[in-house]
Amino acid sequence: MPIILKSDDEIAIMRQAGSIVAQTLQKLVEAVEPGVVEKDLDKLVRKEFERHKVVPTFLGYHGYPATVCISINEEIVHGIPGDRVIEDGDVVSIDLGCTYKGFVADSAVTIICGNGQPQAQELVDVTRGSLEAGIGQARAGNRLGAISHAIQDYVESRGYGVVREYVGHGVGRQMHEEPQVPNFGPADRGPVLKKGMVLALEPMVTAGDWHTLQLEDHWTVVTADGSLSAHFEHTIAITDGDPQVLTVP
Ligand code: MF3
Ligand code: CO
């Protein structure tokens, strides 16, 4: 599959999808407090997406059973919201996507519930910073590897690990399009970025080793060493100038 370039009109639709994802993520973040059950966050998404008349992209994707991924502490990504109660100090990653007029927007944030350990806060800050570093390289004329390299350098120079087995991706009419966007690797690799490319950049960062395991539920991805993990994601469009972040309110 080639990389599918988007027109300005298509990017405008994705921007609307992105706004709904970002507004809903904000509501989820506000809802997280000690005692909240993961499933309640899934209910909140269903209600909000119904109100906005958008489709929950994750629900049914390869059989995924929920509208949102909630990944806590050593869970990296793809945690299924269930009966787990969120506790004070938990590192909570929330990943959300919607489809609007046939186009997908995909975004994730990590927050600490209540009072977190300073080490957890640093992990979250480094992960957010690495996404910003990647976005800073998302410019026409750069190679895709410039994004990957900037993220890896940002993370590893601060003593953290960057996950290899899961990567970012192109996004459009499908949630996952070409190209894959690794969060590691040399800067001079990959396709040259062009106006109209839309990418989901999503560094997954670990406080310890970056190796992962998948749980028995066939979805939840955890750190092999049990260390904490954080995840941030934005859907961005390559332009003639600065990258346009589509998943903002
Ligand atoms: N943001 C994730 C991704 O890009 C979410 C997809 S997981 C699933 O892969 F729930 F949709 F399966
Ligand atoms: Co994604």
PDB file of C-alpha atoms and ligand atoms in Angstrom:
ATOM      1  CA  MET A   1       0.000   0.000   0.000  1.00  0.00           C
ATOM      2  CA  PRO A   2       1.350   3.438  -0.915  1.00  0.00           C
ATOM      3  CA  ILE A   3       1.175   6.478   1.352  1.00  0.00           C
ATOM      4  CA  ILE A   4      -2.172   8.222   0.699  1.00  0.00           C
ATOM      5  CA  LEU A   5      -1.894  12.027   0.568  1.00  0.00           C
ATOM      6  CA  LYS A   6      -4.873  14.005   1.911  1.00  0.00           C
ATOM      7  CA  SER A   7      -6.373  17.120   0.346  1.00  0.00           C
ATOM      8  CA  ASP A   8      -6.866  20.292   2.377  1.00  0.00           C
ATOM      9  CA  ASP A   9     -10.609  19.496   2.541  1.00  0.00           C
ATOM     10  CA  GLU A  10      -9.922  16.010   3.873  1.00  0.00           C
ATOM     11  CA  ILE A  11      -7.507  17.410   6.444  1.00  0.00           C
ATOM     12  CA  ALA A  12     -10.206  19.880   7.535  1.00  0.00           C
ATOM     13  CA  ILE A  13     -12.533  16.926   8.215  1.00  0.00           C
ATOM     14  CA  MET A  14      -9.778  15.122  10.125  1.00  0.00           C
ATOM     15  CA  ARG A  15      -9.297  18.297  12.148  1.00  0.00           C
ATOM     16  CA  GLN A  16     -12.971  18.104  13.176  1.00  0.00           C
ATOM     17  CA  ALA A  17     -12.581  14.430  14.077  1.00  0.00           C
ATOM     18  CA  GLY A  18      -9.457  15.401  16.021  1.00  0.00           C
ATOM     19  CA  SER A  19     -11.287  18.100  17.919  1.00  0.00           C
ATOM     20  CA  ILE A  20     -13.934  15.622  19.092  1.00  0.00           C
ATOM     21  CA  VAL A  21     -11.265  13.126  20.161  1.00  0.00           C
ATOM     22  CA  ALA A  22      -9.382  15.857  22.055  1.00  0.00           C
ATOM     23  CA  GLN A  23     -12.516  17.213  23.770  1.00  0.00           C
ATOM     24  CA  THR A  24     -13.491  13.703  24.819  1.00  0.00           C
ATOM     25  CA  LEU A  25      -9.987  12.928  26.070  1.00  0.00           C
ATOM     26  CA  GLN A  26     -10.215  16.082  28.188  1.00  0.00           C
ATOM     27  CA  LYS A  27     -13.480  14.838  29.727  1.00  0.00           C
ATOM     28  CA  LEU A  28     -11.864  11.462  30.446  1.00  0.00           C
ATOM     29  CA  VAL A  29      -8.884  13.144  32.100  1.00  0.00           C
ATOM     30  CA  GLU A  30     -11.240  15.185  34.296  1.00  0.00           C
ATOM     31  CA  ALA A  31     -13.162  12.015  35.207  1.00  0.00           C
ATOM     32  CA  VAL A  32     -10.099  10.098  36.419  1.00  0.00           C
ATOM     33  CA  GLU A  33      -9.891  10.070  40.225  1.00  0.00           C
ATOM     34  CA  PRO A  34      -9.292   7.418  42.853  1.00  0.00           C
ATOM     35  CA  GLY A  35     -12.221   4.984  42.886  1.00  0.00           C
ATOM     36  CA  VAL A  36     -13.281   5.403  39.254  1.00  0.00           C
ATOM     37  CA  VAL A  37     -13.845   2.105  37.435  1.00  0.00           C
ATOM     38  CA  GLU A  38     -12.250   1.739  33.990  1.00  0.00           C
ATOM     39  CA  LYS A  39     -15.572   0.702  32.424  1.00  0.00           C
ATOM     40  CA  ASP A  40     -17.130   4.043  33.426  1.00  0.00           C
ATOM     41  CA  LEU A  41     -14.628   5.763  31.135  1.00  0.00           C
ATOM     42  CA  ASP A  42     -15.796   3.556  28.249  1.00  0.00           C
ATOM     43  CA  LYS A  43     -19.400   4.557  29.047  1.00  0.00           C
ATOM     44  CA  LEU A  44     -18.431   8.222  29.014  1.00  0.00           C
ATOM     45  CA  VAL A  45     -16.903   7.826  25.539  1.00  0.00           C
ATOM     46  CA  ARG A  46     -20.019   6.074  24.191  1.00  0.00           C
ATOM     47  CA  LYS A  47     -22.208   8.911  25.493  1.00  0.00           C
ATOM     48  CA  GLU A  48     -19.968  11.671  24.115  1.00  0.00           C
ATOM     49  CA  PHE A  49     -19.504  10.018  20.713  1.00  0.00           C
ATOM     50  CA  GLU A  50     -23.267   9.534  20.417  1.00  0.00           C
ATOM     51  CA  ARG A  51     -23.761  13.226  21.177  1.00  0.00           C
ATOM     52  CA  HIS A  52     -21.187  14.224  18.532  1.00  0.00           C
ATOM     53  CA  LYS A  53     -22.527  11.584  16.105  1.00  0.00           C
ATOM     54  CA  VAL A  54     -19.123  10.033  15.469  1.00  0.00           C
ATOM     55  CA  VAL A  55     -18.142   6.371  15.283  1.00  0.00           C
ATOM     56  CA  PRO A  56     -15.865   4.830  17.937  1.00  0.00           C
ATOM     57  CA  THR A  57     -13.059   3.611  15.676  1.00  0.00           C
ATOM     58  CA  PHE A  58     -11.575   1.141  18.166  1.00  0.00           C
ATOM     59  CA  LEU A  59     -14.819  -0.761  18.879  1.00  0.00           C
ATOM     60  CA  GLY A  60     -14.749  -3.978  16.837  1.00  0.00           C
ATOM     61  CA  TYR A  61     -11.325  -3.219  15.352  1.00  0.00           C
ATOM     62  CA  HIS A  62      -9.845  -6.733  14.958  1.00  0.00           C
ATOM     63  CA  GLY A  63     -12.448  -7.681  17.568  1.00  0.00           C
ATOM     64  CA  TYR A  64     -11.419  -5.060  20.153  1.00  0.00           C
ATOM     65  CA  PRO A  65     -14.327  -4.973  22.649  1.00  0.00           C
ATOM     66  CA  ALA A  66     -14.341  -1.319  23.808  1.00  0.00           C
ATOM     67  CA  THR A  67     -14.291   2.286  22.582  1.00  0.00           C
ATOM     68  CA  VAL A  68     -11.132   3.336  24.412  1.00  0.00           C
ATOM     69  CA  CYS A  69      -7.880   1.778  25.655  1.00  0.00           C
ATOM     70  CA  ILE A  70      -6.990   2.284  29.331  1.00  0.00           C
ATOM     71  CA  SER A  71      -3.480   1.135  30.239  1.00  0.00           C
ATOM     72  CA  ILE A  72      -2.367   1.450  33.873  1.00  0.00           C
ATOM     73  CA  ASN A  73       1.173   1.489  35.336  1.00  0.00           C
ATOM     74  CA  GLU A  74       3.203  -1.332  33.685  1.00  0.00           C
ATOM     75  CA  GLU A  75       0.542  -1.605  30.982  1.00  0.00           C
ATOM     76  CA  ILE A  76       1.841   0.206  27.894  1.00  0.00           C
ATOM     77  CA  VAL A  77      -1.054   0.195  25.398  1.00  0.00           C
ATOM     78  CA  HIS A  78      -4.278  -1.600  24.392  1.00  0.00           C
ATOM     79  CA  GLY A  79      -5.601  -2.180  27.933  1.00  0.00           C
ATOM     80  CA  ILE A  80      -9.300  -3.125  27.797  1.00  0.00           C
ATOM     81  CA  PRO A  81     -11.441  -1.078  30.207  1.00  0.00           C
ATOM     82  CA  GLY A  82     -12.929  -3.531  32.719  1.00  0.00           C
ATOM     83  CA  ASP A  83     -13.836  -3.715  36.407  1.00  0.00           C
ATOM     84  CA  ARG A  84     -10.472  -2.444  37.629  1.00  0.00           C
ATOM     85  CA  VAL A  85     -10.694   0.467  40.054  1.00  0.00           C
ATOM     86  CA  ILE A  86      -8.239   3.288  39.364  1.00  0.00           C
ATOM     87  CA  GLU A  87      -6.177   4.110  42.462  1.00  0.00           C
ATOM     88  CA  ASP A  88      -4.314   7.111  43.794  1.00  0.00           C
ATOM     89  CA  GLY A  89      -0.895   7.306  42.149  1.00  0.00           C
ATOM     90  CA  ASP A  90      -1.769   5.135  39.137  1.00  0.00           C
ATOM     91  CA  VAL A  91      -0.168   6.101  35.830  1.00  0.00           C
ATOM     92  CA  VAL A  92      -3.163   6.052  33.469  1.00  0.00           C
ATOM     93  CA  SER A  93      -2.744   6.047  29.672  1.00  0.00           C
ATOM     94  CA  ILE A  94      -5.916   6.803  27.701  1.00  0.00           C
ATOM     95  CA  ASP A  95      -5.968   6.142  23.938  1.00  0.00           C
ATOM     96  CA  LEU A  96      -8.970   7.198  21.848  1.00  0.00           C
ATOM     97  CA  GLY A  97     -10.033   7.384  18.207  1.00  0.00           C
ATOM     98  CA  CYS A  98     -13.160   8.409  16.322  1.00  0.00           C
ATOM     99  CA  THR A  99     -14.339   8.268  12.728  1.00  0.00           C
ATOM    100  CA  TYR A 100     -16.125  11.349  11.347  1.00  0.00           C
ATOM    101  CA  LYS A 101     -17.345  11.615   7.745  1.00  0.00           C
ATOM    102  CA  GLY A 102     -15.204   8.578   6.957  1.00  0.00           C
ATOM    103  CA  PHE A 103     -11.939   9.882   8.443  1.00  0.00           C
ATOM    104  CA  VAL A 104     -10.143   8.806  11.603  1.00  0.00           C
ATOM    105  CA  ALA A 105      -8.369  10.821  14.303  1.00  0.00           C
ATOM    106  CA  ASP A 106      -6.291   9.033  16.937  1.00  0.00           C
ATOM    107  CA  SER A 107      -4.782  10.462  20.128  1.00  0.00           C
ATOM    108  CA  ALA A 108      -3.541   9.398  23.553  1.00  0.00           C
ATOM    109  CA  VAL A 109      -2.507  11.007  26.823  1.00  0.00           C
ATOM    110  CA  THR A 110      -1.053   9.751  30.094  1.00  0.00           C
ATOM    111  CA  ILE A 111      -1.970  11.255  33.449  1.00  0.00           C
ATOM    112  CA  ILE A 112      -1.311  10.406  37.062  1.00  0.00           C
ATOM    113  CA  CYS A 113      -4.379   9.760  39.188  1.00  0.00           C
ATOM    114  CA  GLY A 114      -4.272  11.925  42.333  1.00  0.00           C
ATOM    115  CA  ASN A 115      -0.875  12.110  44.002  1.00  0.00           C
ATOM    116  CA  GLY A 116       1.864  10.433  41.979  1.00  0.00           C
ATOM    117  CA  GLN A 117       5.490   9.662  42.713  1.00  0.00           C
ATOM    118  CA  PRO A 118       7.952  12.230  41.287  1.00  0.00           C
ATOM    119  CA  GLN A 119       9.516   9.447  39.167  1.00  0.00           C
ATOM    120  CA  ALA A 120       6.131   8.779  37.575  1.00  0.00           C
ATOM    121  CA  GLN A 121       5.657  12.471  36.816  1.00  0.00           C
ATOM    122  CA  GLU A 122       9.098  12.597  35.178  1.00  0.00           C
ATOM    123  CA  LEU A 123       8.234   9.584  32.999  1.00  0.00           C
ATOM    124  CA  VAL A 124       5.031  11.308  31.871  1.00  0.00           C
ATOM    125  CA  ASP A 125       6.860  14.583  31.162  1.00  0.00           C
ATOM    126  CA  VAL A 126       9.616  12.835  29.170  1.00  0.00           C
ATOM    127  CA  THR A 127       7.035  10.961  27.086  1.00  0.00           C
ATOM    128  CA  ARG A 128       5.075  14.141  26.308  1.00  0.00           C
ATOM    129  CA  GLY A 129       8.346  15.924  25.501  1.00  0.00           C
ATOM    130  CA  SER A 130       9.398  13.159  23.124  1.00  0.00           C
ATOM    131  CA  LEU A 131       6.141  13.514  21.177  1.00  0.00           C
ATOM    132  CA  GLU A 132       6.795  17.262  20.912  1.00  0.00           C
ATOM    133  CA  ALA A 133      10.343  16.554  19.720  1.00  0.00           C
ATOM    134  CA  GLY A 134       8.955  14.221  17.056  1.00  0.00           C
ATOM    135  CA  ILE A 135       6.360  16.769  15.931  1.00  0.00           C
ATOM    136  CA  GLY A 136       9.177  19.318  15.614  1.00  0.00           C
ATOM    137  CA  GLN A 137      10.719  17.165  12.859  1.00  0.00           C
ATOM    138  CA  ALA A 138       7.428  16.551  11.002  1.00  0.00           C
ATOM    139  CA  ARG A 139       8.223  18.896   8.105  1.00  0.00           C
ATOM    140  CA  ALA A 140       8.056  18.490   4.333  1.00  0.00           C
ATOM    141  CA  GLY A 141      11.487  17.586   2.980  1.00  0.00           C
ATOM    142  CA  ASN A 142      12.628  15.738   6.118  1.00  0.00           C
ATOM    143  CA  ARG A 143      12.791  11.981   6.064  1.00  0.00           C
ATOM    144  CA  LEU A 144      10.381  10.076   8.305  1.00  0.00           C
ATOM    145  CA  GLY A 145      13.433   8.865  10.224  1.00  0.00           C
ATOM    146  CA  ALA A 146      14.013  12.421  11.465  1.00  0.00           C
ATOM    147  CA  ILE A 147      10.864  12.023  13.583  1.00  0.00           C
ATOM    148  CA  SER A 148      11.882   8.562  14.806  1.00  0.00           C
ATOM    149  CA  HIS A 149      15.393   9.668  15.640  1.00  0.00           C
ATOM    150  CA  ALA A 150      14.283  12.817  17.495  1.00  0.00           C
ATOM    151  CA  ILE A 151      11.921  10.789  19.692  1.00  0.00           C
ATOM    152  CA  GLN A 152      14.506   8.111  20.492  1.00  0.00           C
ATOM    153  CA  ASP A 153      17.217  10.659  21.220  1.00  0.00           C
ATOM    154  CA  TYR A 154      14.916  12.674  23.507  1.00  0.00           C
ATOM    155  CA  VAL A 155      13.891   9.576  25.475  1.00  0.00           C
ATOM    156  CA  GLU A 156      17.214   7.752  25.730  1.00  0.00           C
ATOM    157  CA  SER A 157      19.267  10.845  26.589  1.00  0.00           C
ATOM    158  CA  ARG A 158      17.024  11.152  29.664  1.00  0.00           C
ATOM    159  CA  GLY A 159      17.610   7.533  30.683  1.00  0.00           C
ATOM    160  CA  TYR A 160      14.288   6.062  29.580  1.00  0.00           C
ATOM    161  CA  GLY A 161      13.418   3.251  27.155  1.00  0.00           C
ATOM    162  CA  VAL A 162      11.429   3.483  23.947  1.00  0.00           C
ATOM    163  CA  VAL A 163       9.204   0.589  22.859  1.00  0.00           C
ATOM    164  CA  ARG A 164      10.182  -1.093  19.567  1.00  0.00           C
ATOM    165  CA  GLU A 165       7.402  -3.632  19.006  1.00  0.00           C
ATOM    166  CA  TYR A 166       4.627  -1.046  18.534  1.00  0.00           C
ATOM    167  CA  VAL A 167       4.906   2.065  16.362  1.00  0.00           C
ATOM    168  CA  GLY A 168       3.008   5.077  15.044  1.00  0.00           C
ATOM    169  CA  HIS A 169       1.284   5.032  11.666  1.00  0.00           C
ATOM    170  CA  GLY A 170      -0.288   6.864   8.788  1.00  0.00           C
ATOM    171  CA  VAL A 171      -3.968   7.632   9.384  1.00  0.00           C
ATOM    172  CA  GLY A 172      -6.898   8.609   7.141  1.00  0.00           C
ATOM    173  CA  ARG A 173      -9.888   6.592   5.959  1.00  0.00           C
ATOM    174  CA  GLN A 174      -8.256   3.728   7.846  1.00  0.00           C
ATOM    175  CA  MET A 175      -6.865   3.995  11.384  1.00  0.00           C
ATOM    176  CA  HIS A 176      -3.675   2.279  10.245  1.00  0.00           C
ATOM    177  CA  GLU A 177      -2.256   3.342   6.882  1.00  0.00           C
ATOM    178  CA  GLU A 178       1.243   3.463   5.475  1.00  0.00           C
ATOM    179  CA  PRO A 179       3.807   4.415   6.596  1.00  0.00           C
ATOM    180  CA  GLN A 180       4.718   2.889   9.932  1.00  0.00           C
ATOM    181  CA  VAL A 181       6.294   5.522  12.183  1.00  0.00           C
ATOM    182  CA  PRO A 182       8.873   3.925  14.490  1.00  0.00           C
ATOM    183  CA  ASN A 183       9.877   5.791  17.651  1.00  0.00           C
ATOM    184  CA  PHE A 184      13.520   4.812  17.121  1.00  0.00           C
ATOM    185  CA  GLY A 185      16.064   4.510  14.341  1.00  0.00           C
ATOM    186  CA  PRO A 186      18.410   6.579  12.171  1.00  0.00           C
ATOM    187  CA  ALA A 187      17.348  10.009  10.865  1.00  0.00           C
ATOM    188  CA  ASP A 188      18.231   9.329   7.215  1.00  0.00           C
ATOM    189  CA  ARG A 189      15.809   6.442   6.764  1.00  0.00           C
ATOM    190  CA  GLY A 190      12.275   6.191   5.390  1.00  0.00           C
ATOM    191  CA  PRO A 191      10.179   8.185   2.928  1.00  0.00           C
ATOM    192  CA  VAL A 192      10.598  11.927   2.429  1.00  0.00           C
ATOM    193  CA  LEU A 193       7.726  13.757   4.138  1.00  0.00           C
ATOM    194  CA  LYS A 194       5.308  15.601   1.847  1.00  0.00           C
ATOM    195  CA  LYS A 195       2.455  18.054   2.311  1.00  0.00           C
ATOM    196  CA  GLY A 196      -0.764  16.076   2.750  1.00  0.00           C
ATOM    197  CA  MET A 197       0.704  13.186   4.719  1.00  0.00           C
ATOM    198  CA  VAL A 198      -1.207  12.599   7.949  1.00  0.00           C
ATOM    199  CA  LEU A 199       0.587  10.660  10.668  1.00  0.00           C
ATOM    200  CA  ALA A 200      -0.213   9.415  14.161  1.00  0.00           C
ATOM    201  CA  LEU A 201       2.962   9.868  16.205  1.00  0.00           C
ATOM    202  CA  GLU A 202       2.799   7.817  19.397  1.00  0.00           C
ATOM    203  CA  PRO A 203       5.890   7.291  21.550  1.00  0.00           C
ATOM    204  CA  MET A 204       5.507   4.557  24.180  1.00  0.00           C
ATOM    205  CA  VAL A 205       8.144   5.072  26.860  1.00  0.00           C
ATOM    206  CA  THR A 206       9.283   2.859  29.736  1.00  0.00           C
ATOM    207  CA  ALA A 207      11.008   3.689  33.007  1.00  0.00           C
ATOM    208  CA  GLY A 208      13.022   0.454  32.630  1.00  0.00           C
ATOM    209  CA  ASP A 209      13.738  -1.915  29.762  1.00  0.00           C
ATOM    210  CA  TRP A 210      11.694  -1.458  26.566  1.00  0.00           C
ATOM    211  CA  HIS A 211      10.804  -5.101  25.929  1.00  0.00           C
ATOM    212  CA  THR A 212       7.083  -5.926  25.998  1.00  0.00           C
ATOM    213  CA  LEU A 213       4.743  -8.856  26.686  1.00  0.00           C
ATOM    214  CA  GLN A 214       1.128  -9.376  25.725  1.00  0.00           C
ATOM    215  CA  LEU A 215      -1.357 -10.545  28.380  1.00  0.00           C
ATOM    216  CA  GLU A 216      -3.724 -13.543  28.102  1.00  0.00           C
ATOM    217  CA  ASP A 217      -6.528 -11.233  26.955  1.00  0.00           C
ATOM    218  CA  HIS A 218      -4.584 -10.970  23.652  1.00  0.00           C
ATOM    219  CA  TRP A 219      -4.696  -7.158  23.838  1.00  0.00           C
ATOM    220  CA  THR A 220      -3.006  -5.618  26.872  1.00  0.00           C
ATOM    221  CA  VAL A 221       0.683  -4.902  26.244  1.00  0.00           C
ATOM    222  CA  VAL A 222       2.871  -4.643  29.365  1.00  0.00           C
ATOM    223  CA  THR A 223       6.551  -4.008  30.071  1.00  0.00           C
ATOM    224  CA  ALA A 224       8.384  -7.320  30.387  1.00  0.00           C
ATOM    225  CA  ASP A 225      10.231  -6.055  33.483  1.00  0.00           C
ATOM    226  CA  GLY A 226       7.127  -4.603  35.165  1.00  0.00           C
ATOM    227  CA  SER A 227       8.424  -1.038  34.965  1.00  0.00           C
ATOM    228  CA  LEU A 228       6.052   1.915  34.529  1.00  0.00           C
ATOM    229  CA  SER A 229       5.132   3.073  31.045  1.00  0.00           C
ATOM    230  CA  ALA A 230       3.560   6.166  29.462  1.00  0.00           C
ATOM    231  CA  HIS A 231       2.096   6.925  26.010  1.00  0.00           C
ATOM    232  CA  PHE A 232       1.213  10.136  24.181  1.00  0.00           C
ATOM    233  CA  GLU A 233      -0.216  10.354  20.671  1.00  0.00           C
ATOM    234  CA  HIS A 234      -1.266  13.095  18.260  1.00  0.00           C
ATOM    235  CA  THR A 235      -2.575  12.924  14.717  1.00  0.00           C
ATOM    236  CA  ILE A 236      -0.662  15.523  12.695  1.00  0.00           C
ATOM    237  CA  ALA A 237      -0.697  16.767   9.093  1.00  0.00           C
ATOM    238  CA  ILE A 238       2.443  17.653   7.128  1.00  0.00           C
ATOM    239  CA  THR A 239       2.099  21.121   5.534  1.00  0.00           C
ATOM    240  CA  ASP A 240       4.361  23.499   3.603  1.00  0.00           C
ATOM    241  CA  GLY A 241       5.371  24.985   6.953  1.00  0.00           C
ATOM    242  CA  ASP A 242       4.804  23.978  10.555  1.00  0.00           C
ATOM    243  CA  PRO A 243       3.048  20.647  11.155  1.00  0.00           C
ATOM    244  CA  GLN A 244      -0.656  20.962  11.962  1.00  0.00           C
ATOM    245  CA  VAL A 245      -1.720  19.060  15.092  1.00  0.00           C
ATOM    246  CA  LEU A 246      -5.236  17.793  14.340  1.00  0.00           C
ATOM    247  CA  THR A 247      -6.088  16.265  17.743  1.00  0.00           C
ATOM    248  CA  VAL A 248      -6.553  19.487  19.708  1.00  0.00           C
ATOM    249  CA  PRO A 249      -9.854  20.811  21.101  1.00  0.00           C
TER     250      PRO A 249
HETATM  251  N1  MF3 B   1      -3.946   4.252  19.062  1.00  0.00           N
HETATM  252  C1  MF3 B   1      -3.894   2.818  18.963  1.00  0.00           C
HETATM  253  C2  MF3 B   1      -3.244   2.449  17.661  1.00  0.00           C
HETATM  254  O1  MF3 B   1      -2.956   3.306  16.917  1.00  0.00           O
HETATM  255  C3  MF3 B   1      -5.210   2.262  19.232  1.00  0.00           C
HETATM  256  C4  MF3 B   1      -5.711   1.095  18.473  1.00  0.00           C
HETATM  257  S1  MF3 B   1      -6.062  -0.197  19.471  1.00  0.00           S
HETATM  258  C5  MF3 B   1      -7.610  -0.805  19.133  1.00  0.00           C
HETATM  259  O2  MF3 B   1      -2.915   1.326  17.389  1.00  0.00           O
HETATM  260  F1  MF3 B   1      -8.242  -0.744  20.216  1.00  0.00           F
HETATM  261  F2  MF3 B   1      -8.233  -0.101  18.266  1.00  0.00           F
HETATM  262  F3  MF3 B   1      -7.492  -1.973  18.663  1.00  0.00           F
HETATM  263 CO    CO B   2      -2.439   5.143  16.960  1.00  0.00          CO
END
